[in-house]
């Protein structure tokens, strides 16, 4: 077992018995489920919308080599610049080169999981550049020195009392401040930062090939300020975020909003196509889009699992997953947690180190059911398990155990060779520690069903 897997088991055990964590998550998840049920009920034919989204993303992934250059050409035509980054190091260095060229000392960021993926805040801090999160949830976890807990709701694991205590300690606000008062204080603190920032960094929900645009959805307006006030705007976006046409937003914006937060549409939906033009009054003087690979083409090469790249980062599968709801987001030790993170992380960061995530699932299929683009998530988890075996990254005892089990199950004679007493002894001896710590171990009957059936058929009393 690798260090990451061992840490996952340790952290999971701690979280599932943390009553306060469970109380907060159950409360926040309950509100989410109510909102999403109300939001999705407004869609006339949600299954048809999901199928359409699935087909569009399938078409994109099968033709990624055509859509990405199309986006690049159209974006550059409007004065924007596209940079291709193969991995974390390249993305970091390209961003640093831009910021050093303009002499940037401080930047503002809107919520973006891609920059979390490349550890941008820590990297900029090491290079003496202040990086400030402007999304309220991200701002809160940054103050705490934490990472986002959830793809959509970074501070889902915190109660309003936790946040009030944090603001009281950091800024001297009343310990009993309401959420509205806390939001007002954050707005007061952040507004001045936009005016002082040398650059703004965002992600993007979608890259639009035919117009060369990026589309960003948000609920707080901080992204618009981040992309408007600073003279330089840098967008860090995974290559899988591409969609063919601007008309496709008619489908993806509502599906993202309803499955992410239960809204018809998020409050602010912005389309950005390059830097400020001569006839425009606001916007950045320079705009860059960094197209991030970082293992995505490795996943694209997996024909069976490339569906993982269809994800639009709505977070629905996390909220539906019974495992995520109990162990929380931090136990996964990866940027993308929950079911979809368990699918893509082993391919993006290494099967040997992260194969255990594909086993952290009950395979109930709820994640697949709620996915707005119909990714067959629980099947992908099974395929990851298959690949782990094929690549030989499972332990020798596990290989021997499953080989013996398969051999026994393929032969009724071998299955029935030992009676119930021996089987129960083996369960207690070899599986009690790993399987029975929090479970009642099964009791195997002395005789198997096949043995009892055979005896019944041979019984002289059968015909009576």
Short mmCIF file of C-alpha atoms in Angstrom, two decimals:
data_model
loop_
_atom_site.label_atom_id
_atom_site.label_comp_id
_atom_site.label_asym_id
_atom_site.label_seq_id
_atom_site.Cartn_x
_atom_site.Cartn_y
_atom_site.Cartn_z
CA UNK A 1 0.00 0.00 0.00
CA UNK A 2 1.37 3.42 -0.98
CA UNK A 3 1.68 6.41 1.34
CA UNK A 4 -1.26 8.17 -0.33
CA UNK A 5 -3.53 5.14 0.13
CA UNK A 6 -2.49 4.72 3.75
CA UNK A 7 -3.19 8.41 4.40
CA UNK A 8 -6.58 8.07 2.72
CA UNK A 9 -7.55 5.21 5.04
CA UNK A 10 -6.32 7.05 8.14
CA UNK A 11 -8.03 10.35 7.24
CA UNK A 12 -11.24 8.59 6.21
CA UNK A 13 -11.45 6.74 9.51
CA UNK A 14 -11.01 10.00 11.36
CA UNK A 15 -13.64 11.88 9.35
CA UNK A 16 -16.42 9.27 9.42
CA UNK A 17 -16.42 9.46 13.23
CA UNK A 18 -16.23 13.26 13.35
CA UNK A 19 -19.78 14.15 14.44
CA UNK A 20 -19.35 17.88 13.91
CA UNK A 21 -18.08 17.37 10.35
CA UNK A 22 -21.01 15.08 9.60
CA UNK A 23 -23.49 17.60 11.02
CA UNK A 24 -22.16 20.45 8.87
CA UNK A 25 -21.95 18.37 5.69
CA UNK A 26 -25.42 16.87 6.15
CA UNK A 27 -26.87 20.35 6.64
CA UNK A 28 -25.13 21.85 3.59
CA UNK A 29 -25.81 18.80 1.42
CA UNK A 30 -29.46 18.88 2.45
CA UNK A 31 -29.80 22.45 1.23
CA UNK A 32 -28.03 21.53 -2.00
CA UNK A 33 -30.29 18.53 -2.71
CA UNK A 34 -33.42 20.64 -2.12
CA UNK A 35 -32.22 23.37 -4.49
CA UNK A 36 -31.11 20.98 -7.22
CA UNK A 37 -34.34 18.99 -7.11
CA UNK A 38 -36.23 22.26 -7.57
CA UNK A 39 -33.89 23.43 -10.34
CA UNK A 40 -33.84 20.25 -12.40
CA UNK A 41 -37.63 19.97 -12.15
CA UNK A 42 -37.85 23.14 -14.26
CA UNK A 43 -36.13 21.46 -17.21
CA UNK A 44 -38.68 20.14 -19.70
CA UNK A 45 -36.75 17.01 -20.68
CA UNK A 46 -33.66 16.59 -18.57
CA UNK A 47 -32.72 13.19 -20.01
CA UNK A 48 -32.75 14.56 -23.55
CA UNK A 49 -30.57 17.48 -22.41
CA UNK A 50 -28.10 15.08 -20.79
CA UNK A 51 -27.91 12.95 -23.92
CA UNK A 52 -27.33 16.03 -26.08
CA UNK A 53 -24.56 17.21 -23.77
CA UNK A 54 -22.97 13.77 -23.84
CA UNK A 55 -22.96 13.69 -27.65
CA UNK A 56 -21.46 17.19 -27.90
CA UNK A 57 -18.66 16.32 -25.49
CA UNK A 58 -18.08 13.01 -27.29
CA UNK A 59 -17.72 14.89 -30.57
CA UNK A 60 -15.26 17.32 -28.95
CA UNK A 61 -13.05 14.61 -27.47
CA UNK A 62 -12.96 12.68 -30.74
CA UNK A 63 -11.89 15.85 -32.57
CA UNK A 64 -9.87 17.71 -29.94
CA UNK A 65 -7.00 18.17 -32.38
CA UNK A 66 -9.32 20.22 -34.61
CA UNK A 67 -11.30 22.24 -32.05
CA UNK A 68 -8.33 23.49 -30.00
CA UNK A 69 -6.46 25.00 -33.00
CA UNK A 70 -9.76 26.54 -34.13
CA UNK A 71 -10.13 28.21 -30.72
CA UNK A 72 -6.51 29.36 -30.80
CA UNK A 73 -6.80 30.92 -34.25
CA UNK A 74 -10.03 32.76 -33.44
CA UNK A 75 -8.78 33.99 -30.07
CA UNK A 76 -5.51 35.28 -31.51
CA UNK A 77 -7.41 37.05 -34.27
CA UNK A 78 -8.85 39.31 -31.55
CA UNK A 79 -5.44 40.07 -30.07
CA UNK A 80 -5.32 37.37 -27.42
CA UNK A 81 -2.37 35.06 -26.87
CA UNK A 82 -2.55 31.28 -26.36
CA UNK A 83 0.11 29.35 -24.45
CA UNK A 84 0.21 25.55 -24.37
CA UNK A 85 1.38 24.00 -21.11
CA UNK A 86 2.16 20.29 -20.96
CA UNK A 87 2.45 20.03 -17.18
CA UNK A 88 2.42 21.90 -13.87
CA UNK A 89 5.99 23.19 -14.23
CA UNK A 90 5.41 24.64 -17.70
CA UNK A 91 2.17 26.35 -16.63
CA UNK A 92 3.84 27.87 -13.56
CA UNK A 93 6.84 29.13 -15.52
CA UNK A 94 4.72 30.66 -18.30
CA UNK A 95 2.58 32.54 -15.77
CA UNK A 96 5.65 33.69 -13.86
CA UNK A 97 7.28 34.94 -17.08
CA UNK A 98 4.23 37.08 -17.86
CA UNK A 99 4.02 38.50 -14.33
CA UNK A 100 7.75 39.24 -14.13
CA UNK A 101 7.70 40.96 -17.51
CA UNK A 102 5.07 43.44 -16.30
CA UNK A 103 6.68 43.73 -12.86
CA UNK A 104 3.64 42.35 -11.06
CA UNK A 105 3.75 42.32 -7.27
CA UNK A 106 0.15 41.41 -6.51
CA UNK A 107 -2.58 39.59 -8.37
CA UNK A 108 -6.25 38.86 -7.78
CA UNK A 109 -7.77 35.47 -8.61
CA UNK A 110 -11.30 34.28 -9.14
CA UNK A 111 -12.27 30.71 -8.32
CA UNK A 112 -10.47 28.24 -10.59
CA UNK A 113 -9.71 24.58 -9.97
CA UNK A 114 -7.09 24.60 -12.74
CA UNK A 115 -4.87 26.95 -10.72
CA UNK A 116 -5.37 24.73 -7.67
CA UNK A 117 -4.18 21.86 -9.85
CA UNK A 118 -0.92 23.68 -10.63
CA UNK A 119 -0.50 24.95 -7.02
CA UNK A 120 -0.34 28.52 -8.28
CA UNK A 121 -0.86 30.38 -4.99
CA UNK A 122 2.04 28.61 -3.31
CA UNK A 123 4.27 29.02 -6.37
CA UNK A 124 3.63 32.77 -6.64
CA UNK A 125 4.20 33.23 -2.94
CA UNK A 126 7.59 31.52 -3.29
CA UNK A 127 8.39 34.10 -6.00
CA UNK A 128 7.32 37.06 -3.85
CA UNK A 129 4.06 37.74 -5.67
CA UNK A 130 0.93 38.21 -3.57
CA UNK A 131 -1.96 36.07 -4.81
CA UNK A 132 -5.39 36.86 -3.35
CA UNK A 133 -8.52 34.75 -3.81
CA UNK A 134 -11.62 36.86 -4.42
CA UNK A 135 -14.35 34.20 -4.38
CA UNK A 136 -15.76 34.29 -0.83
CA UNK A 137 -15.44 30.56 -0.25
CA UNK A 138 -11.91 30.49 -1.68
CA UNK A 139 -11.00 33.59 0.34
CA UNK A 140 -12.14 31.86 3.54
CA UNK A 141 -10.11 28.69 2.95
CA UNK A 142 -7.11 30.80 1.92
CA UNK A 143 -7.31 32.65 5.25
CA UNK A 144 -7.35 29.26 6.97
CA UNK A 145 -4.39 28.01 4.95
CA UNK A 146 -6.52 25.24 3.46
CA UNK A 147 -7.36 23.95 -0.01
CA UNK A 148 -10.88 23.93 -1.50
CA UNK A 149 -12.98 21.21 0.08
CA UNK A 150 -15.35 20.87 -2.88
CA UNK A 151 -15.21 21.60 -6.63
CA UNK A 152 -18.04 24.16 -6.46
CA UNK A 153 -18.34 25.04 -2.75
CA UNK A 154 -14.79 25.42 -1.38
CA UNK A 155 -15.87 26.07 2.23
CA UNK A 156 -18.69 23.50 2.43
CA UNK A 157 -17.07 21.88 5.48
CA UNK A 158 -17.36 25.06 7.55
CA UNK A 159 -20.38 26.30 9.47
CA UNK A 160 -21.34 29.97 9.68
CA UNK A 161 -20.08 29.92 13.28
CA UNK A 162 -16.67 28.70 12.08
CA UNK A 163 -16.47 31.54 9.55
CA UNK A 164 -17.66 34.14 12.08
CA UNK A 165 -14.92 32.99 14.46
CA UNK A 166 -12.32 33.23 11.68
CA UNK A 167 -13.33 36.79 10.74
CA UNK A 168 -13.41 37.77 14.43
CA UNK A 169 -9.82 36.54 14.86
CA UNK A 170 -8.53 38.04 11.60
CA UNK A 171 -10.47 41.29 11.31
CA UNK A 172 -12.09 41.94 14.67
CA UNK A 173 -15.68 41.54 13.51
CA UNK A 174 -18.32 40.56 16.11
CA UNK A 175 -18.18 36.86 17.01
CA UNK A 176 -21.92 36.57 16.32
CA UNK A 177 -21.80 38.19 12.85
CA UNK A 178 -24.46 37.01 10.40
CA UNK A 179 -23.56 35.62 6.95
CA UNK A 180 -24.70 38.92 5.42
CA UNK A 181 -22.40 40.90 7.71
CA UNK A 182 -19.48 38.59 6.97
CA UNK A 183 -20.07 38.95 3.23
CA UNK A 184 -20.17 42.74 3.56
CA UNK A 185 -16.86 42.70 5.46
CA UNK A 186 -15.24 40.52 2.81
CA UNK A 187 -16.49 42.86 0.10
CA UNK A 188 -15.04 45.84 1.98
CA UNK A 189 -11.66 44.13 2.29
CA UNK A 190 -11.49 42.92 -1.30
CA UNK A 191 -12.72 45.91 -3.30
CA UNK A 192 -9.53 47.90 -2.83
CA UNK A 193 -7.44 44.90 -3.90
CA UNK A 194 -8.89 44.97 -7.42
CA UNK A 195 -7.61 48.52 -7.89
CA UNK A 196 -4.15 47.60 -6.63
CA UNK A 197 -3.77 44.37 -8.63
CA UNK A 198 -1.25 44.18 -11.46
CA UNK A 199 -2.93 41.16 -13.05
CA UNK A 200 -6.06 39.07 -12.76
CA UNK A 201 -6.08 35.29 -13.04
CA UNK A 202 -9.19 33.20 -13.71
CA UNK A 203 -10.20 29.84 -15.03
CA UNK A 204 -12.99 29.23 -17.52
CA UNK A 205 -16.01 27.00 -17.54
CA UNK A 206 -15.93 26.67 -21.31
CA UNK A 207 -13.65 27.42 -24.26
CA UNK A 208 -15.70 28.27 -27.36
CA UNK A 209 -14.05 27.14 -30.57
CA UNK A 210 -16.02 29.02 -33.23
CA UNK A 211 -15.75 32.46 -31.57
CA UNK A 212 -12.40 32.06 -29.84
CA UNK A 213 -13.95 32.99 -26.49
CA UNK A 214 -13.91 31.83 -22.91
CA UNK A 215 -17.13 31.61 -20.90
CA UNK A 216 -17.12 32.08 -17.14
CA UNK A 217 -20.00 31.48 -14.71
CA UNK A 218 -20.11 32.92 -11.19
CA UNK A 219 -22.49 34.17 -8.51
CA UNK A 220 -20.56 36.98 -6.82
CA UNK A 221 -19.32 39.30 -9.58
CA UNK A 222 -15.70 38.90 -8.46
CA UNK A 223 -14.65 37.35 -11.77
CA UNK A 224 -15.86 40.38 -13.71
CA UNK A 225 -13.85 42.64 -11.42
CA UNK A 226 -10.82 40.36 -11.73
CA UNK A 227 -10.96 40.48 -15.54
CA UNK A 228 -11.82 44.19 -15.84
CA UNK A 229 -9.66 46.25 -13.48
CA UNK A 230 -6.13 44.76 -13.92
CA UNK A 231 -4.23 45.52 -17.12
CA UNK A 232 -3.40 41.86 -17.71
CA UNK A 233 -5.80 38.90 -17.62
CA UNK A 234 -4.53 35.31 -17.57
CA UNK A 235 -6.99 32.42 -17.90
CA UNK A 236 -5.77 28.93 -17.00
CA UNK A 237 -8.03 26.33 -18.61
CA UNK A 238 -7.90 22.57 -19.08
CA UNK A 239 -7.94 21.51 -22.73
CA UNK A 240 -11.08 19.43 -22.15
CA UNK A 241 -13.21 22.56 -21.53
CA UNK A 242 -13.69 23.18 -25.26
CA UNK A 243 -17.16 23.25 -26.84
CA UNK A 244 -17.79 23.67 -30.60
CA UNK A 245 -20.00 26.77 -30.82
CA UNK A 246 -21.28 29.68 -28.79
CA UNK A 247 -24.80 28.32 -29.33
CA UNK A 248 -23.87 25.30 -27.18
CA UNK A 249 -23.93 27.56 -24.12
CA UNK A 250 -27.72 27.48 -24.47
CA UNK A 251 -27.45 23.90 -23.19
CA UNK A 252 -24.37 23.92 -20.97
CA UNK A 253 -25.01 27.07 -18.95
CA UNK A 254 -28.40 25.90 -17.58
CA UNK A 255 -27.16 22.34 -17.03
CA UNK A 256 -24.10 23.59 -15.13
CA UNK A 257 -26.20 25.91 -12.97
CA UNK A 258 -28.99 23.47 -12.12
CA UNK A 259 -26.63 20.62 -11.27
CA UNK A 260 -24.11 22.83 -9.51
CA UNK A 261 -26.33 25.00 -7.33
CA UNK A 262 -29.96 24.43 -8.37
CA UNK A 263 -30.25 27.81 -10.12
CA UNK A 264 -31.79 28.35 -13.53
CA UNK A 265 -28.63 30.25 -14.40
CA UNK A 266 -25.77 31.53 -12.32
CA UNK A 267 -26.01 35.25 -11.54
CA UNK A 268 -23.13 36.33 -13.80
CA UNK A 269 -22.33 34.62 -17.10
CA UNK A 270 -19.53 36.31 -19.02
CA UNK A 271 -18.06 35.72 -22.48
CA UNK A 272 -14.57 37.11 -23.01
CA UNK A 273 -12.97 37.28 -26.45
CA UNK A 274 -9.50 38.73 -26.21
CA UNK A 275 -8.17 41.96 -24.65
CA UNK A 276 -9.83 45.36 -24.78
CA UNK A 277 -10.44 46.55 -28.34
CA UNK A 278 -9.87 50.15 -29.52
CA UNK A 279 -13.60 50.84 -29.48
CA UNK A 280 -14.13 49.42 -25.95
CA UNK A 281 -13.95 51.36 -22.69
CA UNK A 282 -12.89 48.64 -20.24
CA UNK A 283 -11.10 45.33 -20.06
CA UNK A 284 -7.46 44.25 -19.90
CA UNK A 285 -4.76 45.51 -22.24
CA UNK A 286 -3.38 41.97 -22.56
CA UNK A 287 -5.18 38.63 -22.32
CA UNK A 288 -3.63 35.18 -22.22
CA UNK A 289 -5.22 31.73 -22.25
CA UNK A 290 -3.01 28.95 -20.94
CA UNK A 291 -4.24 25.62 -22.28
CA UNK A 292 -3.34 23.06 -19.64
CA UNK A 293 -2.72 19.41 -20.46
CA UNK A 294 -1.15 17.98 -17.30
CA UNK A 295 -2.11 14.37 -17.98
CA UNK A 296 -5.33 15.00 -19.87
CA UNK A 297 -3.98 13.57 -23.11
CA UNK A 298 -2.97 10.46 -21.17
CA UNK A 299 -6.61 10.04 -20.19
CA UNK A 300 -7.69 10.88 -23.75
CA UNK A 301 -5.58 7.95 -24.96
CA UNK A 302 -7.64 5.59 -22.77
CA UNK A 303 -10.53 4.85 -25.13
CA UNK A 304 -12.65 3.26 -22.41
CA UNK A 305 -12.14 6.02 -19.84
CA UNK A 306 -11.84 9.20 -21.88
CA UNK A 307 -15.43 9.92 -20.87
CA UNK A 308 -13.89 11.39 -17.73
CA UNK A 309 -12.89 14.39 -19.84
CA UNK A 310 -16.56 15.17 -20.57
CA UNK A 311 -16.89 16.57 -17.03
CA UNK A 312 -18.16 20.17 -16.76
CA UNK A 313 -17.18 20.47 -13.05
CA UNK A 314 -20.69 20.88 -11.65
CA UNK A 315 -19.93 18.85 -8.52
CA UNK A 316 -23.17 16.85 -8.73
CA UNK A 317 -21.44 13.49 -8.38
CA UNK A 318 -19.64 14.61 -5.21
CA UNK A 319 -22.91 15.67 -3.61
CA UNK A 320 -24.59 12.39 -4.55
CA UNK A 321 -21.76 10.11 -3.40
CA UNK A 322 -22.28 8.41 0.00
CA UNK A 323 -18.52 7.94 0.36
CA UNK A 324 -17.73 11.62 -0.24
CA UNK A 325 -20.48 12.69 2.14
CA UNK A 326 -18.88 10.65 4.91
CA UNK A 327 -15.13 11.06 4.35
CA UNK A 328 -15.15 14.62 2.98
CA UNK A 329 -13.06 16.31 0.31
CA UNK A 330 -9.65 16.54 1.94
CA UNK A 331 -9.18 12.79 2.36
CA UNK A 332 -8.72 12.34 -1.40
CA UNK A 333 -5.40 14.28 -1.39
CA UNK A 334 -6.09 15.49 -4.91
CA UNK A 335 -7.46 18.62 -6.58
CA UNK A 336 -10.51 16.81 -7.94
CA UNK A 337 -12.20 14.75 -5.25
CA UNK A 338 -15.30 12.55 -5.20
CA UNK A 339 -16.29 10.09 -7.94
CA UNK A 340 -15.06 12.09 -10.92
CA UNK A 341 -11.76 12.77 -9.17
CA UNK A 342 -11.42 9.05 -8.51
CA UNK A 343 -11.85 8.43 -12.25
CA UNK A 344 -9.43 11.01 -13.63
CA UNK A 345 -6.74 11.32 -10.95
CA UNK A 346 -5.11 7.88 -11.45
CA UNK A 347 -4.58 8.73 -15.14
CA UNK A 348 -3.43 12.30 -14.53
CA UNK A 349 -1.19 11.67 -11.50
CA UNK A 350 -0.30 8.00 -11.67
CA UNK A 351 -2.19 4.74 -11.24
CA UNK A 352 0.24 3.33 -8.70
CA UNK A 353 -0.16 6.22 -6.28
CA UNK A 354 -3.90 6.86 -6.73
CA UNK A 355 -5.46 3.54 -7.74
CA UNK A 356 -7.00 3.27 -4.26
CA UNK A 357 -9.46 6.07 -5.10
CA UNK A 358 -11.19 3.81 -7.63
CA UNK A 359 -11.92 1.41 -4.76
CA UNK A 360 -13.35 4.16 -2.53
CA UNK A 361 -16.82 3.63 -3.95
CA UNK A 362 -19.90 1.59 -3.16
CA UNK A 363 -20.60 1.40 -6.94
CA UNK A 364 -24.20 2.38 -6.20
CA UNK A 365 -24.34 4.25 -9.53
CA UNK A 366 -25.83 7.43 -8.08
CA UNK A 367 -22.94 9.46 -9.51
CA UNK A 368 -23.73 8.25 -13.01
CA UNK A 369 -27.42 8.95 -12.51
CA UNK A 370 -26.93 12.63 -11.59
CA UNK A 371 -24.19 13.49 -14.12
CA UNK A 372 -25.46 16.23 -16.50
CA UNK A 373 -23.43 14.84 -19.41
CA UNK A 374 -24.11 11.16 -18.67
CA UNK A 375 -20.57 10.07 -17.84
CA UNK A 376 -20.72 6.39 -16.87
CA UNK A 377 -18.74 7.13 -13.73
CA UNK A 378 -19.17 3.93 -11.77
CA UNK A 379 -18.22 1.89 -14.85
CA UNK A 380 -15.09 4.04 -15.24
CA UNK A 381 -14.15 3.18 -11.65
CA UNK A 382 -14.39 -0.52 -12.47
CA UNK A 383 -12.24 0.00 -15.56
CA UNK A 384 -9.63 1.77 -13.45
CA UNK A 385 -9.55 -1.25 -11.15
CA UNK A 386 -9.06 -3.45 -14.20
CA UNK A 387 -6.19 -1.28 -15.41
CA UNK A 388 -4.52 -1.35 -12.00
CA UNK A 389 -4.43 -5.14 -12.22
CA UNK A 390 -3.21 -5.10 -15.83
CA UNK A 391 -0.42 -2.68 -14.96
CA UNK A 392 0.62 -4.85 -12.03
CA UNK A 393 0.31 -2.10 -9.41
CA UNK A 394 -1.60 -4.31 -6.96
CA UNK A 395 0.18 -6.04 -4.10
CA UNK A 396 1.37 -9.65 -4.32
CA UNK A 397 -0.93 -10.87 -1.50
CA UNK A 398 -3.87 -9.27 -3.33
CA UNK A 399 -2.90 -10.97 -6.59
CA UNK A 400 -2.47 -14.34 -4.89
CA UNK A 401 -5.72 -13.97 -3.00
CA UNK A 402 -7.80 -13.17 -6.07
CA UNK A 403 -6.08 -15.90 -8.10
CA UNK A 404 -6.98 -18.45 -5.44
CA UNK A 405 -10.53 -17.12 -5.16
CA UNK A 406 -11.04 -17.27 -8.94
CA UNK A 407 -9.69 -20.82 -9.12
CA UNK A 408 -11.97 -21.94 -6.29
CA UNK A 409 -15.06 -20.18 -7.68
CA UNK A 410 -14.53 -21.75 -11.10
CA UNK A 411 -14.65 -25.23 -9.56
CA UNK A 412 -17.52 -26.45 -7.42
CA UNK A 413 -15.32 -29.26 -6.10
CA UNK A 414 -12.73 -26.78 -4.79
CA UNK A 415 -15.39 -24.43 -3.43
CA UNK A 416 -16.86 -27.22 -1.32
CA UNK A 417 -13.53 -28.82 -0.42
CA UNK A 418 -13.45 -27.09 2.98
CA UNK A 419 -16.45 -27.00 5.30
CA UNK A 420 -17.92 -23.99 7.06
CA UNK A 421 -15.71 -24.31 10.14
CA UNK A 422 -12.50 -24.02 8.12
CA UNK A 423 -13.88 -21.15 6.03
CA UNK A 424 -14.95 -19.23 9.14
CA UNK A 425 -11.51 -19.79 10.69
CA UNK A 426 -9.84 -18.36 7.56
CA UNK A 427 -12.15 -15.34 7.57
CA UNK A 428 -11.39 -14.62 11.22
CA UNK A 429 -7.66 -15.19 10.73
CA UNK A 430 -6.99 -13.35 7.46
CA UNK A 431 -9.79 -10.80 7.08
CA UNK A 432 -10.82 -9.74 10.57
CA UNK A 433 -8.28 -6.94 10.79
CA UNK A 434 -8.80 -5.48 7.31
CA UNK A 435 -12.52 -6.12 6.84
CA UNK A 436 -14.04 -6.78 10.24
CA UNK A 437 -12.83 -3.81 12.27
CA UNK A 438 -16.16 -2.00 11.93
CA UNK A 439 -18.26 -4.84 10.50
CA UNK A 440 -19.76 -8.06 11.74
CA UNK A 441 -17.96 -10.86 9.92
CA UNK A 442 -20.22 -13.20 7.93
CA UNK A 443 -20.85 -16.71 9.23
CA UNK A 444 -20.44 -19.39 6.56
CA UNK A 445 -22.82 -22.35 6.86
CA UNK A 446 -21.27 -25.76 7.50
CA UNK A 447 -22.57 -27.05 4.17
CA UNK A 448 -22.90 -25.11 0.92
CA UNK A 449 -26.18 -24.79 -0.92
CA UNK A 450 -24.90 -27.15 -3.64
CA UNK A 451 -24.06 -29.79 -1.04
CA UNK A 452 -27.43 -29.48 0.65
CA UNK A 453 -29.21 -29.61 -2.72
CA UNK A 454 -27.31 -32.76 -3.69
CA UNK A 455 -28.15 -34.41 -0.37
CA UNK A 456 -31.78 -33.40 -0.75
CA UNK A 457 -31.96 -34.92 -4.21
CA UNK A 458 -30.38 -38.17 -3.01
CA UNK A 459 -32.54 -38.41 0.11
CA UNK A 460 -34.71 -41.58 0.20
CA UNK A 461 -37.55 -39.47 1.59
CA UNK A 462 -37.57 -37.16 -1.42
CA UNK A 463 -40.45 -38.91 -3.22
CA UNK A 464 -42.65 -39.18 -0.16
#
